[in-house]
Amino acid sequence: MNARIEADYLIETPDDPARAAEVMAGEQSSGTFVKLPGETDALLQRAAARVERLEVLGTVAAPSLPCAMPDRGTGYTRAAVTLSWPFENIGPDLPNLMATVAGNLFELRPFSGLRLEDIRLPGAFAAAGPGPRFGIAGTRRLAGVAEGPLIGTIIKPSVGLSPEDTAALAGTLAGAGIDFVKDDELQADGPACRFEDRVRAVMRVLNDHAEWTGKKAMYAFNLTGEVDDMRRRHDLVRDLGGTCVMASLNSVGLTGLLALARHSELPIHAHRNGWGALSRAPMLGWSYPAWSKLWRLAGADHMHVNGLGNKFSEPDASVIASARALMDPLFPDKPCIPMPVFSSGQSAVQPPETYRRLGSADCIYAAGGGIMGHPDGPAAGVQSLRDAWDAAMAGIAASDYARTHPALARALETYA
Amino acid sequence: MNARIEADYLIETPDDPARAAEVMAGEQSSGTFVKLPGETDALLQRAAARVERLEVLGTVAAPSLPCAMPDRGTGYTRAAVTLSWPFENIGPDLPNLMATVAGNLFELRPFSGLRLEDIRLPGAFAAAGPGPRFGIAGTRRLAGVAEGPLIGTIIKPSVGLSPEDTAALAGTLAGAGIDFVKDDELQADGPACRFEDRVRAVMRVLNDHAEWTGKKAMYAFNLTGEVDDMRRRHDLVRDLGGTCVMASLNSVGLTGLLALARHSELPIHAHRNGWGALSRAPMLGWSYPAWSKLWRLAGADHMHVNGLGNKFSEPDASVIASARALMDPLFPDKPCIPMPVFSSGQSAVQPPETYRRLGSADCIYAAGGGIMGHPDGPAAGVQSLRDAWDAAMAGIAASDYARTHPALARALETYA
């Protein structure tokens, strides 16, 4: 068993990269900028972070970030660095893991770039969080979808609908055969659409619909807020027969998500809004594999990964790398594998490529305009997405499948 | 009263900046990428974000961040943009404010740069958090420091000391006349230095010392962790006569800090580790004035601002701008002004410049090597910092003051 915590970084430095890596290790463990009496060899042996690996990747002429240390005339060296820490420094503790692997080091003087690429945790660290209690299998069970993706959508307009408007739209979507619906991240408990009123109105419609059809769409109610409010809101959703709750990860923080997850009896749909601030600068911040591991262990059942051909700035390769990273087990006996959520500008066009590159249909596949904007209405929108996935999973070209599947045919005309 | 929430951004875009600003406003409120039936004029009137201001600042030839939208041949335009939202969209709710002003927009396609510069909140938003319960006056009272800065230090080595080692060091520091001591952010409740054991050992020493001298150093115990653990740890500190607790903001999140702050009967020392990932790319993320406002309202009593001539990458002007931003009242009747904490590479050298540029001595001024590394020992280290501040506050040059103040004289020789 690996008794140490490991983290991989991409660094860029005007300094000697080996020396820069030692500065990182020092800052994030027992280092001091003046040698102190208490800094004994025994203490260093016990608590110091170690540089486990340093691989120079090349140099660039200009610094990626403003850097307080001047160039020595050698340009800025990029390197892959792995640091390790004794498990005993923090124990199985997610909030303090964050301070250890992603704390002050981003600001260190020798760096013109520093990005956390991945994290590996010793087996004993599995005790730090509940992990997803539902994950893929539990979500499929509650949504009544045995195979293929859950076809989903987001309540739009994002904000401004009343509880009754929202319920009416949820009814339309349920009537269209949707598997999954989520609140927008902008809609939690605003005075114009109170959480409790919205849940009551929506669940009345979805429960009625389920009684007639036997199928209850999974609705992720956005309960983002303070701890006591989130727990109370969760209980309301559960008591009214709801099957999912949603939280904005960067808003509630690790401690907030842990407080919800330890209480929750429903899948937690984890929204990553704000992620761009942590990730869009290529030589700063976090990569998704590293970042998502913390939230997976903290209890996220569904995690957003954007979508191919999205309306945002993320390249397709990054989207797929994120989704595939979620399939990588965190611990052999506690894999913490959440369901990836594809969304943003999705329609019946992207499923073949998504399936080919993901290698799996274990996902929530959410479209907004791709469903509501279908020229034959939302039911045809939902059907077009199912058709597109069915074709992809059967290895049939979408254009061939469309000949006998009119909803798909119209969608391909509309969105391609 | 301003009934809308406002946020200022610095943007960079290859698109027409007015159109790009409308994309931001749409994404962060009622926009949809296909016009939907529910998107009525009445709804837009009620819920849409508005572009309140757009000021073009100039153009640059190359994009600051990788950008999915191609340059139209006009380069990349930088502009200052102010958006506003109806208060009713979210109500007085800090976690959902974050999703609104700093959510998906960082990833939007038209932007090669997007940074949140400032936030202004309507008066009713003051209900969203408790604010600092102690702030400057409460901290001064508990620390027994009526004027001038609290001279402080950080327990170093950062991690690896046992509870007894930590207590012994705290005793040395108390004997040296220190006002304020903090745990390192890497030390919370690791198996090698349990929180409870550390608090018991340290408070025994500090209480003993206070009984003899009448002065109890304020010690910020790092209780970062899950909600129930933080509350339990807080109670232990309070019960043993401690006067401060510390939390890593980016580890606990807004929801975590609110849970602590609503419970806390002690000042909360708010550590910003991880801040670099949010701020170091000049055209991405958060500025400190915007970011700190959320934590101030959530209950931070002390906030880190780095220090002049620090060991990190931040320029001095940014340090001072951060500290001064904390003095800006959040609401007329609830100013939420925390005590700024200067630290990182500080010694008796920087106080004159710090005082001159801050215009105030209402701060915690923390030095590590600047105290423990003083050639005449820690008591001389503490004295040298007091001397430096006394001189600055009296308008006397440090070199003059040093003639009659030997601790300062030795410090200036050592650290200048």
Short mmCIF file of C-alpha atoms in Angstrom, two decimals, chain A residues 152-153 308-310 344-352 365-386 388 406-416, chain B residues 32-37:
data_model
loop_
_atom_site.label_atom_id
_atom_site.label_comp_id
_atom_site.label_asym_id
_atom_site.label_seq_id
_atom_site.Cartn_x
_atom_site.Cartn_y
_atom_site.Cartn_z
CA GLY A 152 -31.86 14.96 -19.80
CA THR A 153 -32.51 18.65 -19.98
CA LEU A 308 -18.54 17.96 -27.58
CA GLY A 309 -18.99 21.03 -29.76
CA ASN A 310 -20.09 22.99 -26.70
CA SER A 344 -24.02 22.65 -23.37
CA GLY A 345 -25.14 23.02 -26.95
CA GLN A 346 -25.96 19.31 -27.30
CA SER A 347 -28.40 17.83 -29.81
CA ALA A 348 -28.82 14.60 -31.77
CA VAL A 349 -25.68 15.54 -33.69
CA GLN A 350 -23.02 14.74 -31.08
CA PRO A 351 -23.97 11.30 -29.65
CA PRO A 352 -22.07 9.12 -32.19
CA TYR A 365 -26.85 13.39 -21.78
CA ALA A 366 -28.52 16.78 -21.42
CA ALA A 367 -29.78 19.08 -24.16
CA GLY A 368 -31.78 22.29 -23.89
CA GLY A 369 -32.45 23.74 -27.34
CA GLY A 370 -31.72 20.27 -28.74
CA ILE A 371 -34.97 19.12 -27.13
CA MET A 372 -37.20 22.18 -26.74
CA GLY A 373 -36.12 23.56 -30.11
CA HIS A 374 -36.87 20.41 -32.11
CA PRO A 375 -39.24 21.46 -34.93
CA ASP A 376 -41.67 18.66 -34.04
CA GLY A 377 -41.68 19.50 -30.36
CA PRO A 378 -40.01 18.24 -27.20
CA ALA A 379 -41.15 14.61 -27.51
CA ALA A 380 -39.49 14.44 -30.90
CA GLY A 381 -36.47 16.18 -29.37
CA VAL A 382 -36.12 13.52 -26.67
CA GLN A 383 -36.76 10.76 -29.23
CA SER A 384 -34.11 12.17 -31.57
CA LEU A 385 -31.51 11.94 -28.81
CA ARG A 386 -32.53 8.37 -27.96
CA ALA A 388 -28.96 8.99 -32.01
CA PRO A 406 -38.12 10.59 -38.39
CA ALA A 407 -37.37 12.41 -35.12
CA LEU A 408 -33.68 11.83 -35.66
CA ALA A 409 -33.95 12.80 -39.33
CA ARG A 410 -35.56 16.15 -38.47
CA ALA A 411 -33.01 16.78 -35.72
CA LEU A 412 -30.09 16.17 -38.04
CA GLU A 413 -31.62 18.59 -40.57
CA THR A 414 -32.13 21.18 -37.85
CA TYR A 415 -28.95 21.03 -35.80
CA ALA A 416 -26.22 19.70 -38.12
CA THR B 32 -30.97 30.40 -23.77
CA PHE B 33 -29.08 29.54 -26.90
CA VAL B 34 -32.32 28.81 -28.77
CA LYS B 35 -35.25 31.15 -28.10
CA LEU B 36 -37.71 29.20 -25.96
CA PRO B 37 -41.47 29.58 -25.47
#
